[in-house]
Coordinates of C-alpha atoms in Angstrom, one line a residue:
X423 CA 87.4 72.5 113.6
X424 CA 87.1 71.9 109.8
X425 CA 89.1 74.4 107.7
X426 CA 88.5 75.1 104.1
X427 CA 90.9 76.9 101.5
X428 CA 88.6 77.9 98.6
X429 CA 90.2 79.3 95.5
X430 CA 89.3 81.0 92.1
X431 CA 91.2 82.5 89.3
X432 CA 90.4 86.1 89.1
X433 CA 89.5 87.5 85.5
X434 CA 91.9 89.8 83.8
X435 CA 91.2 93.4 84.8
X436 CA 88.8 92.4 87.7
X437 CA 90.9 92.5 90.7
X438 CA 90.2 96.1 91.6
X439 CA 86.5 95.4 91.5
X440 CA 87.0 92.4 93.7
X441 CA 89.1 94.5 96.2
X442 CA 86.4 97.3 96.2
X443 CA 83.8 94.5 97.0
X444 CA 85.8 93.3 100.0
X445 CA 86.1 96.8 101.3
X446 CA 82.5 97.1 101.0
X447 CA 81.9 93.7 103.0
X448 CA 84.1 95.2 105.7
X449 CA 82.0 98.3 105.8
X450 CA 78.9 96.2 106.0
X451 CA 80.2 93.9 108.6
X452 CA 77.0 93.4 110.5
X453 CA 75.2 92.2 107.5
X454 CA 78.2 89.9 106.7
X455 CA 78.3 88.5 110.1
X456 CA 74.6 87.7 109.9
X457 CA 75.3 85.7 106.7
X458 CA 78.3 83.9 108.2
X459 CA 75.9 82.8 111.2
X460 CA 73.4 81.6 108.8
X461 CA 76.1 79.5 107.0
X462 CA 77.9 78.1 110.1
X463 CA 81.0 80.0 109.4
X464 CA 83.2 81.0 112.2
X465 CA 86.1 82.8 110.2
X466 CA 86.4 83.9 106.6
X467 CA 89.7 85.4 105.6
X468 CA 90.3 86.6 101.8
X469 CA 93.6 87.0 100.1
X470 CA 94.5 87.8 96.5
X471 CA 97.7 86.0 95.5
X472 CA 99.5 87.4 92.5
X473 CA 101.2 84.6 90.5
X474 CA 102.9 84.4 87.3
X475 CA 99.8 82.8 85.9
X476 CA 97.4 85.5 87.0
X477 CA 95.8 86.5 90.3
X478 CA 94.2 83.9 92.6
X479 CA 91.6 84.6 95.1
X480 CA 92.1 82.5 98.2
X481 CA 89.6 82.4 101.0
X482 CA 90.3 80.6 104.1
X483 CA 87.2 79.5 106.1
X484 CA 86.6 77.7 109.4
X485 CA 83.2 76.1 109.3
X486 CA 81.1 74.5 112.0
X487 CA 79.7 72.0 109.7
X488 CA 80.5 70.5 106.1
X489 CA 81.5 73.1 103.4
X490 CA 78.5 71.5 101.4
X491 CA 76.1 72.6 104.0
X492 CA 77.7 75.9 104.2
X493 CA 77.3 76.3 100.5
X494 CA 73.6 75.1 100.6
X495 CA 73.0 77.9 103.1
X496 CA 74.7 80.5 101.0
X497 CA 73.2 79.7 97.6
X498 CA 69.7 79.6 99.3
X499 CA 70.4 82.7 101.4
X500 CA 67.6 85.0 102.3
X501 CA 70.1 87.9 102.5
X502 CA 70.4 90.4 99.8
X503 CA 74.3 90.8 100.7
X504 CA 74.6 87.2 99.7
X505 CA 73.1 87.6 96.2
X506 CA 75.3 90.8 95.8
X507 CA 78.2 88.6 96.7
X508 CA 77.3 85.9 94.2
X509 CA 77.1 88.7 91.5
X510 CA 80.4 89.9 92.3
X511 CA 82.1 86.5 92.2
X512 CA 80.4 85.7 88.9
X513 CA 81.6 88.9 87.5
X514 CA 85.2 88.7 88.8
X515 CA 86.2 85.1 88.9
X516 CA 86.5 82.3 86.5
X517 CA 83.7 80.0 87.1
X518 CA 82.0 82.4 89.2
X519 CA 80.5 81.8 92.6
X520 CA 80.0 78.1 91.6
X521 CA 83.4 77.6 90.3
X522 CA 85.6 77.7 93.3
X523 CA 88.1 74.9 94.0
X524 CA 88.8 73.8 97.5
X525 CA 92.4 72.7 98.5
X526 CA 92.9 69.4 100.3
X527 CA 93.3 69.8 104.0
X528 CA 96.6 67.9 105.2
X529 CA 96.4 69.1 109.0
X530 CA 95.6 72.0 111.3
X531 CA 97.2 73.1 114.6
X532 CA 95.4 75.5 116.6
X533 CA 97.6 77.4 119.3
X534 CA 95.6 80.1 121.1
X535 CA 97.5 82.2 123.5
X536 CA 95.4 81.3 126.5
X537 CA 93.3 78.2 125.4
X538 CA 93.1 74.9 124.6
X539 CA 95.5 73.7 121.7
X540 CA 93.9 71.6 119.0
X541 CA 95.2 69.1 116.5
X542 CA 93.1 68.1 113.4
X543 CA 93.8 65.6 110.8
X544 CA 91.1 64.7 108.3
X545 CA 90.1 61.1 108.0
X546 CA 91.8 59.1 105.4
X547 CA 89.7 57.4 102.6

């Protein structure tokens, strides 16, 4: 169960555009799920964190494979919605779609109500 926290600083004055895009993604969820399947992503959850340094986009992902493989699938995607997503990221975030920074995963606990508990600690080294 590899997890990724991807972050990007939002450009000044662009957070409303980003919020609008995420609302559109929710309305186009059938298309969005198709792209997640293509990328091997099981969960994608986006947050905007307002800090004293500006607004930070934080996206939590649960991926089936490595994030590099998921990114390769995204950047070579046959889906129009992925091209639009990249455009919005380029328009609204510093570094654009290629400028995201990933946090270092320390550990993960998964505690489903009626399922198998899981512990994940990434390998060191």
